[in-house]
Coordinates of C-alpha atoms and ligand atoms in Angstrom, one line a residue:
X1 CA 0.0 -0.1 0.3
X2 CA 1.3 3.4 0.8
X3 CA 5.1 3.7 1.5
X4 CA 6.1 5.3 4.7
X5 CA 7.1 8.9 4.4
X6 CA 10.1 9.7 5.9
X7 CA 11.0 13.3 7.1
X8 CA 12.7 15.1 4.4
X9 CA 16.0 17.1 4.7
X10 CA 16.0 20.6 5.4
X11 CA 16.0 22.8 2.4
X12 CA 17.9 25.2 1.5
X13 CA 17.5 28.2 3.3
X14 CA 14.0 27.2 4.3
X15 CA 11.5 30.0 5.2
X16 CA 11.3 31.1 8.4
X17 CA 8.2 30.4 10.3
X18 CA 5.8 33.5 10.9
X19 CA 5.5 33.7 14.8
X20 CA 1.9 33.3 15.8
X21 CA 0.4 32.2 12.6
X22 CA -1.6 29.2 12.6
X23 CA 0.3 25.6 11.6
X24 CA -1.4 25.3 8.7
X25 CA -3.7 27.6 6.5
X26 CA -5.3 26.4 3.0
X27 CA -7.1 28.8 1.0
X28 CA -9.6 27.5 -1.9
X29 CA -7.3 24.3 -3.1
X30 CA -8.1 22.9 -6.3
X31 CA -7.0 19.5 -7.3
X32 CA -7.7 18.4 -10.6
X33 CA -6.1 14.7 -11.8
X34 CA -5.5 13.7 -15.4
X35 CA -6.8 10.4 -16.2
X36 CA -5.5 8.3 -18.8
X37 CA -7.8 9.3 -21.6
X38 CA -6.7 13.2 -20.6
X39 CA -10.1 13.3 -19.4
X40 CA -10.1 15.5 -16.0
X41 CA -10.9 14.7 -12.9
X42 CA -12.0 17.1 -10.1
X43 CA -11.0 15.9 -6.7
X44 CA -10.6 19.2 -4.6
X45 CA -12.5 22.5 -5.4
X46 CA -12.7 25.2 -3.1
X47 CA -10.9 23.5 -0.2
X48 CA -10.2 26.2 2.7
X49 CA -9.4 25.4 5.8
X50 CA -6.5 26.0 9.1
X51 CA -5.2 23.7 11.8
X52 CA -4.4 26.0 15.1
X53 CA -1.7 24.7 17.2
X54 CA -2.9 22.3 20.1
X55 CA -5.8 21.0 18.5
X56 CA -6.5 17.3 16.8
X57 CA -8.6 17.9 13.9
X58 CA -10.6 15.1 12.1
X59 CA -11.4 15.0 8.5
X60 CA -14.6 13.1 7.5
X61 CA -15.4 12.1 4.2
X62 CA -16.4 9.2 2.1
X63 CA -14.3 7.0 0.1
X64 CA -12.9 8.8 -2.8
X65 CA -13.8 12.3 -1.4
X66 CA -9.9 13.4 -1.9
X67 CA -9.1 13.1 2.1
X68 CA -5.8 11.5 1.3
X69 CA -5.2 13.7 -1.6
X70 CA -5.7 16.7 1.0
X71 CA -3.3 14.9 3.4
X72 CA -0.3 15.0 0.9
X73 CA -1.4 18.4 -0.2
X74 CA -0.8 19.6 3.7
X75 CA 2.2 17.7 3.7
X76 CA 3.7 19.3 0.4
X77 CA 3.9 16.1 -1.2
X78 CA 1.5 17.0 -4.3
X79 CA 1.2 20.7 -5.4
X80 CA -2.5 21.5 -5.9
X81 CA -3.5 22.9 -9.0
X82 CA -4.7 26.0 -7.5
X83 CA -5.6 27.7 -4.1
X84 CA -2.3 28.6 -1.6
X85 CA -0.9 26.1 1.0
X86 CA 0.7 28.0 3.7
X87 CA 3.0 25.9 6.6
X88 CA 3.1 28.3 9.9
X89 CA 2.8 31.2 7.8
X90 CA 5.1 30.6 4.6
X91 CA 3.9 29.1 1.0
X92 CA 4.4 25.6 0.8
X93 CA 6.8 24.7 -2.3
X94 CA 7.6 21.2 -1.3
X95 CA 7.6 18.9 1.0
X96 CA 7.2 20.2 4.9
X97 CA 10.0 20.0 7.5
X98 CA 7.9 19.4 10.7
X99 CA 5.1 17.1 9.3
X100 CA 5.5 13.1 9.9
X101 CA 2.9 10.9 8.4
X102 CA 0.7 7.5 9.5
X103 CA -1.0 5.7 7.2
X104 CA -3.4 2.7 7.7
X105 CA -1.0 0.1 6.9
X106 CA 2.4 1.2 7.5
X107 CA 5.2 -0.5 5.6
X108 CA 7.9 -1.6 7.9
X109 CA 11.4 -2.9 6.8
X110 CA 10.8 -6.7 7.6
X111 CA 14.7 -6.8 7.8
X112 CA 15.5 -4.3 10.5
X113 CA 14.2 -4.2 14.5
X114 CA 11.7 -2.3 15.8
X115 CA 14.3 0.0 17.0
X116 CA 16.0 0.1 13.4
X117 CA 12.7 1.0 11.9
X118 CA 12.2 3.7 14.5
X119 CA 15.5 5.1 13.9
X120 CA 15.1 5.1 10.1
X121 CA 12.6 8.1 10.7
X122 CA 15.6 10.2 11.8
X123 CA 18.1 9.5 9.2
X124 CA 17.3 12.0 7.4
X125 CA 17.2 14.5 10.0
X126 CA 21.5 14.5 10.7
X127 CA 20.4 13.2 14.3
X128 CA 23.6 12.6 16.3
X129 CA 23.4 8.5 16.6
X130 CA 23.6 8.6 20.4
X131 CA 20.9 11.4 20.2
X132 CA 18.8 9.3 17.8
X133 CA 19.0 6.2 19.7
X134 CA 18.0 8.0 22.7
X135 CA 15.3 9.4 20.9
X136 CA 13.9 6.0 19.7
X137 CA 13.9 4.7 22.6
X138 CA 11.9 6.9 24.4
X139 CA 9.4 7.1 21.1
X140 CA 9.0 3.2 21.5
X141 CA 8.4 3.6 25.4
X142 CA 5.8 6.0 24.9
X143 CA 4.0 4.4 22.4
X144 CA 4.1 0.9 24.6
X145 CA 6.4 -1.2 22.6
X146 CA 9.0 -1.3 26.1
X147 CA 10.7 -4.5 25.8
X148 CA 10.3 -5.4 21.7
X149 CA 13.1 -2.9 20.9
X150 CA 15.0 -6.3 19.0
X151 CA 11.8 -7.7 18.2
X152 CA 11.3 -8.0 13.6
X153 CA 7.9 -6.8 12.3
X154 CA 7.1 -10.4 11.6
X155 CA 6.8 -11.3 15.3
X156 CA 4.1 -8.4 16.1
X157 CA 0.7 -8.1 15.8
X158 CA -1.1 -5.6 13.5
X159 CA -2.2 -3.3 16.5
X160 CA 1.9 -3.4 17.5
X161 CA 3.4 -2.7 13.7
X162 CA 0.6 0.0 13.7
X163 CA 2.7 1.1 17.1
X164 CA 6.0 0.9 15.4
X165 CA 4.7 3.2 12.4
X166 CA 3.5 5.9 15.0
X167 CA 6.8 5.7 16.9
X168 CA 8.3 6.5 13.8
X169 CA 6.4 9.5 12.9
X170 CA 7.0 10.9 16.4
X171 CA 10.4 10.3 16.5
X172 CA 10.9 13.1 14.7
X173 CA 9.7 15.7 17.1
X174 CA 6.9 16.9 14.2
X175 CA 5.1 19.7 14.9
X176 CA 2.3 18.5 13.1
X177 CA 1.2 14.7 13.0
X178 CA -1.2 13.5 9.8
X179 CA -2.5 10.3 10.1
X180 CA -4.5 8.9 7.3
X181 CA -7.5 6.1 8.5
X182 CA -4.6 4.9 10.9
X183 CA -7.2 2.4 12.9
X184 CA -9.2 1.2 10.2
X185 CA -6.8 -1.6 9.5
X186 CA -6.8 -3.1 13.1
X187 CA -9.4 -5.1 14.6
X188 CA -12.4 -3.5 16.9
X189 CA -10.5 -3.9 20.5
X190 CA -7.0 -3.1 19.2
X191 CA -8.2 -0.1 17.5
X192 CA -10.1 1.4 20.6
X193 CA -7.0 0.9 22.6
X194 CA -4.7 2.3 20.5
X195 CA -6.9 5.5 20.3
X196 CA -7.1 5.8 24.3
X197 CA -3.8 5.6 24.4
X198 CA -3.1 8.2 22.0
X199 CA -5.5 10.6 23.9
X200 CA -4.2 10.0 27.3
X201 CA -0.9 11.0 26.4
X202 CA -2.0 13.9 24.2
X203 CA -4.0 15.0 27.5
X204 CA -1.0 14.3 29.3
X205 CA 0.9 16.5 27.3
X206 CA 3.3 13.9 26.3
X207 CA 3.2 13.7 22.8
X208 CA 6.3 15.6 21.2
X209 CA 4.2 17.5 18.7
X210 CA 1.8 20.3 18.3
X211 CA -1.4 19.6 16.6
X212 CA -2.9 16.1 15.0
X213 CA -4.9 16.1 11.7
X214 CA -6.4 12.8 11.4
X215 CA -8.8 11.2 8.2
X216 CA -11.3 8.8 9.1
X217 CA -14.5 7.2 8.0
X218 CA -15.2 6.8 11.3
X219 CA -17.8 8.8 12.8
X220 CA -17.7 7.9 16.8
X221 CA -13.5 7.7 15.9
X222 CA -13.9 11.6 14.9
X223 CA -16.1 12.5 18.2
X224 CA -14.0 10.5 20.4
X225 CA -10.5 11.8 19.5
X226 CA -10.8 15.4 17.6
X227 CA -11.9 19.0 19.0
X228 CA -13.3 20.1 15.3
X229 CA -14.5 17.9 12.7
X230 CA -14.0 18.9 9.4
X231 CA -16.7 16.8 6.5
X232 CA -15.6 16.8 3.4
X233 CA -18.5 16.4 0.6
X234 CA -17.7 14.6 -2.5
X235 CA -17.4 15.1 -6.0
X236 CA -15.8 17.6 -5.6
X237 CA -14.7 17.5 -2.4
X238 CA -14.7 20.5 -0.3
X239 CA -15.2 21.3 3.3
X240 CA -18.7 21.3 3.6
X241 CA -19.0 21.2 7.2
X242 CA -17.3 22.4 10.4
X243 CA -18.1 20.8 13.7
X244 CA -16.8 21.6 17.2
X245 CA -16.7 18.9 19.6
X246 CA -17.1 20.6 23.0
X247 CA -17.1 17.5 25.1
X248 CA -14.4 17.1 28.2
X249 CA -11.7 14.2 27.7
X250 CA -12.3 11.4 29.1
X251 CA -15.4 11.3 26.8
X252 CA -18.2 8.4 26.9
X253 CA -19.8 6.8 23.9
X254 CA -22.6 6.5 25.7
X255 CA -22.8 9.9 26.9
X256 CA -26.1 11.5 25.6
X257 CA -24.2 14.4 24.6
X258 CA -21.5 12.1 22.7
X259 CA -24.9 10.2 21.0
X260 CA -26.2 13.3 20.0
X261 CA -23.0 14.9 18.3
X262 CA -22.6 11.5 16.8
X263 CA -26.6 11.8 15.7
X264 CA -25.7 15.1 14.1
X265 CA -22.9 14.2 12.3
X266 CA -24.7 11.3 11.0
X267 CA -27.7 13.3 9.7
X268 CA -25.3 15.6 7.9
X269 CA -23.5 12.9 6.1
X270 CA -27.0 11.6 4.6
X271 CA -28.0 14.1 2.8
X272 CA -25.9 13.4 -0.5
X273 CA -29.0 13.9 -2.5
X274 CA -29.4 17.2 -1.8
X275 CA -26.5 18.3 -0.9
X276 CA -24.4 17.9 -4.2
X277 CA -25.4 20.4 -6.6
X278 CA -26.4 18.9 -10.0
X279 CA -27.2 15.3 -9.0
X280 CA -31.0 14.1 -9.0
X281 CA -32.6 13.5 -5.7
X282 CA -33.0 9.9 -7.7
X283 CA -29.7 9.2 -8.0
X284 CA -29.7 8.5 -4.3
X285 CA -26.4 10.7 -3.9
X286 CA -24.3 8.7 -6.1
X287 CA -22.4 10.9 -8.4
X288 CA -22.9 10.9 -12.0
X289 CA -26.3 10.2 -13.6
X290 CA -27.9 7.9 -16.2
X291 CA -25.3 5.1 -17.6
X292 CA -22.3 7.2 -16.0
X293 CA -23.9 6.9 -12.4
X294 CA -21.0 5.6 -10.0
X295 CA -22.1 2.9 -8.1
X296 CA -20.4 1.6 -4.6
X297 CA -18.8 -2.1 -4.5
X298 CA -21.7 -3.3 -1.9
X299 CA -22.5 -6.8 -2.4
X300 CA -26.2 -8.2 -2.4
X301 CA -25.2 -9.9 0.7
X302 CA -24.9 -6.9 2.5
X303 CA -28.2 -5.4 0.9
X304 CA -30.7 -8.0 1.5
X305 CA -28.8 -8.5 5.2
X306 CA -29.4 -4.7 6.0
X307 CA -33.1 -5.2 4.7
X308 CA -33.2 -8.1 7.2
X309 CA -31.5 -6.2 10.0
X310 CA -34.0 -3.2 9.6
X311 CA -37.0 -5.4 9.3
X312 CA -36.5 -7.4 12.2
X313 CA -37.1 -6.2 15.8
X314 CA -35.9 -4.3 17.4
X315 CA -35.8 -1.6 14.7
X316 CA -39.8 -2.8 12.9
X317 CA -38.4 -0.8 9.3
X318 CA -37.0 2.1 10.6
X319 CA -33.7 2.8 12.5
X320 CA -31.3 5.7 13.6
X321 CA -28.3 5.2 11.6
X322 CA -25.7 5.1 14.2
X323 CA -27.7 2.7 16.7
X324 CA -28.1 0.6 13.1
X325 CA -24.3 1.0 12.4
X326 CA -23.5 0.0 16.1
X327 CA -25.7 -2.9 16.1
X328 CA -24.8 -4.1 12.7
X329 CA -20.6 -3.2 13.8
X330 CA -20.1 -1.4 10.3
X331 CA -18.7 2.0 10.4
X332 CA -20.3 4.8 8.8
X333 CA -18.3 4.5 5.6
X334 CA -20.0 1.0 5.4
X335 CA -22.8 1.7 6.5
X336 CA -23.6 5.0 3.9
X337 CA -23.3 3.2 0.6
X338 CA -25.1 0.1 1.6
X339 CA -28.1 2.0 2.6
X340 CA -27.6 4.7 -0.5
X341 CA -28.1 1.7 -2.6
X342 CA -31.1 0.6 -1.2
X343 CA -32.5 4.3 -1.2
X344 CA -31.3 3.9 -5.0
X345 CA -33.3 0.9 -5.6
X346 CA -36.1 2.3 -3.8
X347 CA -36.1 -0.3 -1.2
X348 CA -35.4 2.4 1.4
X349 CA -35.7 5.8 2.1
X350 CA -32.7 7.7 3.7
X351 CA -33.1 11.0 6.0
X352 CA -31.9 13.3 8.5
X353 CA -29.9 10.1 9.9
X354 CA -32.7 7.7 9.9
X355 CA -33.2 5.0 7.4
X356 CA -36.7 3.4 6.7
X357 CA -37.8 0.3 4.5
X358 CA -40.2 1.5 1.9
X359 CA -43.6 -0.8 1.3
X360 CA -41.3 -2.6 -1.6
X361 CA -38.6 -2.9 1.8
X362 CA -41.0 -4.5 4.1
X363 CA -42.0 -6.9 1.3
X364 CA -38.5 -8.2 0.2
X365 CA -37.6 -8.9 3.7
X366 CA -40.7 -11.4 3.5
X367 CA -40.2 -13.3 0.5
X368 CA -38.2 -16.2 -0.8
X369 CA -34.7 -16.1 -2.1
X370 CA -36.4 -16.3 -5.8
X371 CA -38.8 -14.1 -5.0
X372 CA -36.0 -11.7 -3.5
X373 CA -34.1 -12.3 -6.7
X374 CA -36.9 -11.5 -9.3
X375 CA -38.0 -8.8 -7.5
X376 CA -34.5 -7.0 -7.0
X377 CA -34.1 -7.8 -10.8
X378 CA -36.8 -5.6 -11.4
X379 CA -36.0 -2.3 -9.3
X380 CA -32.4 -2.7 -10.8
X381 CA -33.7 -2.5 -14.5
X382 CA -36.0 -0.1 -13.6
X383 CA -33.8 2.4 -11.6
X384 CA -30.0 1.5 -12.7
X385 CA -29.8 2.9 -15.9
X386 CA -26.2 0.7 -16.6
X387 CA -27.9 -2.4 -15.8
X388 CA -31.0 -1.6 -18.6
X389 CA -28.1 -0.6 -21.0
X390 CA -26.1 -3.9 -20.7
X391 CA -29.5 -5.7 -20.6
X392 CA -30.1 -3.7 -24.1
X393 CA -27.0 -4.4 -25.7
X394 CA -27.1 -8.2 -24.6
X395 CA -30.7 -8.6 -26.2
X396 CA -29.3 -6.5 -29.6
X397 CA -26.6 -8.9 -29.9
X398 CA -27.0 -11.8 -32.2
X399 CA -24.5 -13.9 -29.5
X400 CA -25.9 -12.4 -26.5
X401 CA -22.6 -11.5 -25.7
X402 CA -20.7 -8.2 -24.9
X403 CA -17.5 -7.6 -23.6
X404 CA -16.7 -5.6 -20.0
X405 CA -14.6 -2.9 -21.9
X406 CA -17.8 -2.0 -24.2
X407 CA -19.4 -0.7 -20.7
X408 CA -16.2 0.2 -18.5
X409 CA -15.3 2.5 -21.4
X410 CA -17.8 4.5 -21.7
X411 CA -18.1 5.3 -17.5
X412 CA -14.1 5.9 -17.8
X413 CA -15.6 9.2 -19.8
X414 CA -17.4 10.0 -16.8
X415 CA -15.3 8.7 -13.8
X416 CA -11.7 7.8 -12.6
X417 CA -10.8 4.2 -13.7
X418 CA -11.2 3.2 -10.4
X419 CA -14.5 4.2 -9.8
X420 CA -15.3 2.8 -12.9
X421 CA -13.8 -0.5 -12.1
X422 CA -16.0 -0.4 -8.8
X423 CA -19.3 0.1 -10.6
X424 CA -18.5 -2.2 -13.3
X425 CA -17.6 -4.9 -9.9
X426 CA -20.9 -4.0 -8.4
X427 CA -23.4 -4.1 -11.5
X428 CA -22.2 -7.6 -12.2
X429 CA -22.4 -8.5 -8.5
X430 CA -25.9 -7.1 -8.5
X431 CA -27.0 -8.0 -12.1
X432 CA -26.3 -11.7 -11.5
X433 CA -28.1 -11.6 -8.4
X434 CA -31.0 -10.2 -10.0
X435 CA -30.7 -12.8 -12.5
X436 CA -30.8 -10.2 -15.2
X437 CA -27.2 -11.4 -17.1
X438 CA -24.2 -13.1 -16.7
X439 CA -20.9 -12.9 -16.7
X440 CA -17.7 -14.9 -17.3
X441 CA -14.8 -14.0 -15.5
X442 CA -12.2 -16.0 -18.0
X443 CA -13.0 -14.3 -21.2
X444 CA -14.3 -11.0 -19.6
X445 CA -18.1 -11.1 -21.5
X446 CA -21.6 -10.6 -20.5
X447 CA -23.8 -13.0 -21.4
X448 CA -27.8 -13.7 -21.2
X449 CA -26.9 -17.7 -20.7
X450 CA -25.7 -18.1 -16.9
X451 CA -27.1 -15.4 -15.0
X452 CA -27.0 -16.1 -11.1
Ligands
ADP1 P1 -9.7 9.0 -0.3 O1 -8.6 9.2 0.7 O2 -10.6 9.9 0.4 O3 -10.5 7.8 -0.1 P2 -8.1 9.9 -2.5 O4 -7.5 11.6 -2.3 O5 -7.5 9.0 -2.3 O6 -9.7 10.0 -1.3 O7 -8.8 10.0 -3.9 C1 -9.6 11.1 -4.3 C2 -10.1 10.7 -5.9 O8 -8.5 10.6 -6.7 C3 -10.2 9.3 -6.5 O9 -11.1 9.1 -7.1 C4 -8.9 8.8 -6.6 O10 -8.6 7.8 -7.8 C5 -8.2 10.0 -7.4 N1 -6.6 10.2 -7.7 C6 -6.1 10.1 -6.3 N2 -4.5 10.3 -6.4 C7 -4.9 9.9 -8.0 C8 -3.4 10.5 -8.7 N3 -2.4 10.4 -8.9 N4 -4.2 10.6 -10.5 C9 -5.1 10.4 -11.0 N5 -6.4 10.0 -9.8 C10 -6.0 10.5 -8.9
MG2 MG1 -7.7 7.9 1.4

């Protein structure tokens, strides 16, 4: 996955920090990527934000909303297409000294011990070896890896490896720590422990950093850890809302004020159909229109599972999204696309943080497998234009076959290749389940022969 980012050496004559300036100020940042076919993809547009000293800021947004891109821009690893980026009051023109990053899956060097992996963070800084060793040991101690200095990565659990990644970032004593979904690769319990430890040390003032900016798609995590949460909208990404979290630490998930904030943010994030200019409400909030609507890769198992969970007790057809997420052990990032797909298919409706089964949705929950598939297929054909297009093309062709690329190329005109791939995978899974068409992985062809 992501390679580790090591701190960069001092640039010749770095601009001096402006006293009292916020750590980061972004103004009107726009990021456009050129796709393989030279079409343009606007990922970020008009992003303005400030990171002050002494705060933990959360960046919440759906997958693909440009969160990682934004972090790379802040770190100076990517020059935005337009807009200004200031670090300590000075324009950013290259990698910033004083910023360190932690990724979701941290690439450790397997042939180096924990200590050596952490010391690596200092290599580029020109710290004297004895001083470096002392700092590395302190970082290892701080992050709870005391006693594992000479262990190799393969001997560590996922949670411990993530700690090494964190220690490697902290050893440089960065002013700003950027974390890109640092807990999402960990199991629930490990993630929870690590979150608590970071917050405890932060409050005790033991972390050698001034501020943290963390990307997450987990709303509870953001409310648990952050002083301020920025919600990034999708297509293009911009800061849609800013929410202050006025709760004292330690924060308890079950506190009514904690719940109220989580509910509030869920509500803000479930109004995509109206929040995106240009997207008709009928799309359920997915970007793009008609055949070129981007579909999320949600399995029919998960779709059917959500309908069943909603229909049964304690929800009886209607649920508060945070409660539903908790009861199904899903994060918001996993629940939203599923609920939105149900909305697109008219099996459910989303409004202000609630999800409600429609009449058809309730009926779906009671049908047997074959009847479910029929109903699903009918709705897919009626409400997902890409499904209808595939059926029509297969129908028109004498051999009733069509290659994957016939449709993927059309999609790539309007979205990134990655999104097009996800959309194709989604429609293949849904179309098979609804028995509208079959797909042969070997020949990469759609057909009308072996649906299901
Ligand atoms: P997030 O982290 O919110 O999931 P990313 O910032 O990784 O989102 O990506 C946002 C969009 O930008 C995605 O559609 C992705 O495919 C696209 N993208 C990211 N980096 C590049 C790049 N270097 N070239 C082209 N497209 C990119
Ligand atoms: Mg990302």
